[in-house]
PDB file of C-alpha atoms in Angstrom:
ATOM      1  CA  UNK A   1      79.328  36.194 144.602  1.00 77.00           C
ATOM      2  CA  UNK A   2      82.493  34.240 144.480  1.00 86.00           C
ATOM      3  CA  UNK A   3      85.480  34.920 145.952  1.00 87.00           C
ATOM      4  CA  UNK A   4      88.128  36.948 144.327  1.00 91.00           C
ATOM      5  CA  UNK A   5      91.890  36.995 144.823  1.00 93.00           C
ATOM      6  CA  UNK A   6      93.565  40.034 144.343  1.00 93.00           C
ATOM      7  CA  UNK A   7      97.390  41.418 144.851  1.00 94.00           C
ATOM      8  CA  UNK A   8      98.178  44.453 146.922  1.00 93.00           C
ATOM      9  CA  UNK A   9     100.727  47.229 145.428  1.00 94.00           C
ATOM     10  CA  UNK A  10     103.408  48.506 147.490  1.00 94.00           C
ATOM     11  CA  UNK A  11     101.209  51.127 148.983  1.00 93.00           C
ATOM     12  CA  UNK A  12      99.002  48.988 150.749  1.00 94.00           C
ATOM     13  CA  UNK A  13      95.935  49.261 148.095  1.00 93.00           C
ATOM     14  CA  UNK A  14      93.776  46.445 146.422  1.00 93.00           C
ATOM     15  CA  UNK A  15      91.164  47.101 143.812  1.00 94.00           C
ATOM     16  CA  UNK A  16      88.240  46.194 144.609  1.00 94.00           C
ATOM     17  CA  UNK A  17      86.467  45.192 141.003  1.00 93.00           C
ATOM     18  CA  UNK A  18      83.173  46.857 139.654  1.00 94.00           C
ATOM     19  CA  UNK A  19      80.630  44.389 140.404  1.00 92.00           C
ATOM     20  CA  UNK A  20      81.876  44.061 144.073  1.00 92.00           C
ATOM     21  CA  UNK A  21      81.528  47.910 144.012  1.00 92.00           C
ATOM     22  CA  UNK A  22      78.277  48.215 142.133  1.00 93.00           C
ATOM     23  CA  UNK A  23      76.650  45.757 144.382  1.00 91.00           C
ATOM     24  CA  UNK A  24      77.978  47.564 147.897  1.00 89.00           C
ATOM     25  CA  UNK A  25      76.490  49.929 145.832  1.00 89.00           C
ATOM     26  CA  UNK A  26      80.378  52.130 146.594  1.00 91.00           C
ATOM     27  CA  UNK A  27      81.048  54.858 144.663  1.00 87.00           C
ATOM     28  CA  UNK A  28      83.988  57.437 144.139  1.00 84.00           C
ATOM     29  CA  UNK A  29      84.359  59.687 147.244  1.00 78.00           C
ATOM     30  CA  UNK A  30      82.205  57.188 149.387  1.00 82.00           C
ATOM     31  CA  UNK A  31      83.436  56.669 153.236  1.00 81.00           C
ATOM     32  CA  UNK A  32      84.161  53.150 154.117  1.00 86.00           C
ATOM     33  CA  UNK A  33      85.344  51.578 157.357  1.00 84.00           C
ATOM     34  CA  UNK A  34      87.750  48.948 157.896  1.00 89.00           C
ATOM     35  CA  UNK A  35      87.105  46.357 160.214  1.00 91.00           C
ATOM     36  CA  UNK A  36      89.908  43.585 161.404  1.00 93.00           C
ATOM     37  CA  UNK A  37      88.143  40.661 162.852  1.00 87.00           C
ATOM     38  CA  UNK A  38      88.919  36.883 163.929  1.00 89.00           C
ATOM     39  CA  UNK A  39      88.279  36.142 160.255  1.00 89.00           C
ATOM     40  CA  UNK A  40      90.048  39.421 158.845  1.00 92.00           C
ATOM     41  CA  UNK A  41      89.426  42.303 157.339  1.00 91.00           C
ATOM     42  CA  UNK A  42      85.804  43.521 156.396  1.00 91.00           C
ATOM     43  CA  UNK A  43      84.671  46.515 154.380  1.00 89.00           C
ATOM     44  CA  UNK A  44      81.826  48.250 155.369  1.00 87.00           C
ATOM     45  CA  UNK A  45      80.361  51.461 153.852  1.00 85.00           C
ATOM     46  CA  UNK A  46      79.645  54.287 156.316  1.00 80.00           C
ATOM     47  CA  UNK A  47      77.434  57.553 155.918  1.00 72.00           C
ATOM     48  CA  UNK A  48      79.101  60.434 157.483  1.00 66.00           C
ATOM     49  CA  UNK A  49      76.676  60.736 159.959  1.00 58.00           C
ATOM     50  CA  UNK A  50      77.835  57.197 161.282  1.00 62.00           C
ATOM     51  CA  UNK A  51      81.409  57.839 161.396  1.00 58.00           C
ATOM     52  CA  UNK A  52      81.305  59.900 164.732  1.00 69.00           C
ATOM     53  CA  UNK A  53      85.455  59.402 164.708  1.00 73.00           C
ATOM     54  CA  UNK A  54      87.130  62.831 165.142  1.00 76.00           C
ATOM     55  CA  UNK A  55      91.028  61.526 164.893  1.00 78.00           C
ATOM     56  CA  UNK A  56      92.741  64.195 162.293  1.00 81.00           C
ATOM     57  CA  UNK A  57      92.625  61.587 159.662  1.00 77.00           C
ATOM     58  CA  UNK A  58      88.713  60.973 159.927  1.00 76.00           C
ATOM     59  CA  UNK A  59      88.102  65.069 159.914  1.00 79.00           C
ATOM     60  CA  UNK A  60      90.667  65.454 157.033  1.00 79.00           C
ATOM     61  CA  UNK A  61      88.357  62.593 155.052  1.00 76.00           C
ATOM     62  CA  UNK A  62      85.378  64.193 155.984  1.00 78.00           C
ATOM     63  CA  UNK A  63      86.649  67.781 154.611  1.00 83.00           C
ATOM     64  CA  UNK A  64      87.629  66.663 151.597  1.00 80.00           C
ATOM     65  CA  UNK A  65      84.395  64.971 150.945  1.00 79.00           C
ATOM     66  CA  UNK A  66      81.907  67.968 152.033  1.00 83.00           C
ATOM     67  CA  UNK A  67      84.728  70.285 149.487  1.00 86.00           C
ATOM     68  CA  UNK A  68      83.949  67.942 146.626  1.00 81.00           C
ATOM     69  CA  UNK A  69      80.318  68.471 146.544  1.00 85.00           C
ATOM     70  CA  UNK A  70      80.603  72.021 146.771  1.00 88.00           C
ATOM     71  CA  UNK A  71      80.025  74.999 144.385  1.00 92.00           C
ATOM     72  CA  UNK A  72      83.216  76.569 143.142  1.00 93.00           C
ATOM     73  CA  UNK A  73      82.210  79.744 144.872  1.00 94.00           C
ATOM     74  CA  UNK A  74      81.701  78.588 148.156  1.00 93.00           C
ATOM     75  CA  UNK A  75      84.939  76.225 147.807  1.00 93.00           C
ATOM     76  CA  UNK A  76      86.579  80.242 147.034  1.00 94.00           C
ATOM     77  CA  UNK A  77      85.140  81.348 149.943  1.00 94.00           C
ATOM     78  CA  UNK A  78      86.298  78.579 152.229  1.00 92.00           C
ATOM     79  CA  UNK A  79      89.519  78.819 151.163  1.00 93.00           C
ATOM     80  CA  UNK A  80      89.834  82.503 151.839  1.00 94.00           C
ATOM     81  CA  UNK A  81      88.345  81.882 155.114  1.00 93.00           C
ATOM     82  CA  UNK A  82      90.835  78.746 156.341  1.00 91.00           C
ATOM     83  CA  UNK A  83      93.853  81.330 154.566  1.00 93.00           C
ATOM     84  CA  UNK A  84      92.964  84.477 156.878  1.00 92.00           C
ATOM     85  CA  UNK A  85      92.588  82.297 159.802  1.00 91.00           C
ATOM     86  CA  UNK A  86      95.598  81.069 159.209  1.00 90.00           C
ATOM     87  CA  UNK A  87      97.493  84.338 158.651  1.00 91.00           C
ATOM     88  CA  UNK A  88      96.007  85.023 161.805  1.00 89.00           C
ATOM     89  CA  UNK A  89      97.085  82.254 163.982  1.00 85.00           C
ATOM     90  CA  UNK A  90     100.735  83.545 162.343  1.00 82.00           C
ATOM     91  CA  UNK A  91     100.843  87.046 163.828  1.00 76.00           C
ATOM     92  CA  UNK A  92      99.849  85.752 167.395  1.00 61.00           C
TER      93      UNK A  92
END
């Protein structure tokens, strides 16, 4: 494939186009790690099983990834869970 220039905006993000994408074989919600190396950055896609990184940020990603792909009900019922724990924590 040939090389493709691309700007970053002022948040730090750069698209990365469809056929790059489609032949990573990335999709919306997938994990990817980011590498810097002597030759600089590489992209790699990760399956949660491989990220093994427990820093807030990594468990945060990870949450919000197992939330999408759950059932409305049992999003309902996670969120009443995390609320009374919370309420919880509060009174102690």
């Amino acid at each position: 494939m040939k090389p493709v220039y691309k700007l970053m905006d002022p948040r730090g993000r750069v698209h990365i186009p469809k056929a790059m994408r489609d032949a990573l074989e990335l999709d919306c919600g997938d994990f990817v790690k980011l590498l810097m190396g002597k030759n600089g950055l590489q992209l790699q896609k990760v399956h949660l099983i491989e990220v093994g990184d427990q820093s807030p940020e990594a468990v945060e990603a990870y949450v919000q990834a197992a939330v999408a792909v759950m059932s409305k009900d049992k999003q309902m019922e996670l969120a009443s869970r995390l609320l009374a724990q919370l309420r919880k924590e509060e009174i102690l």
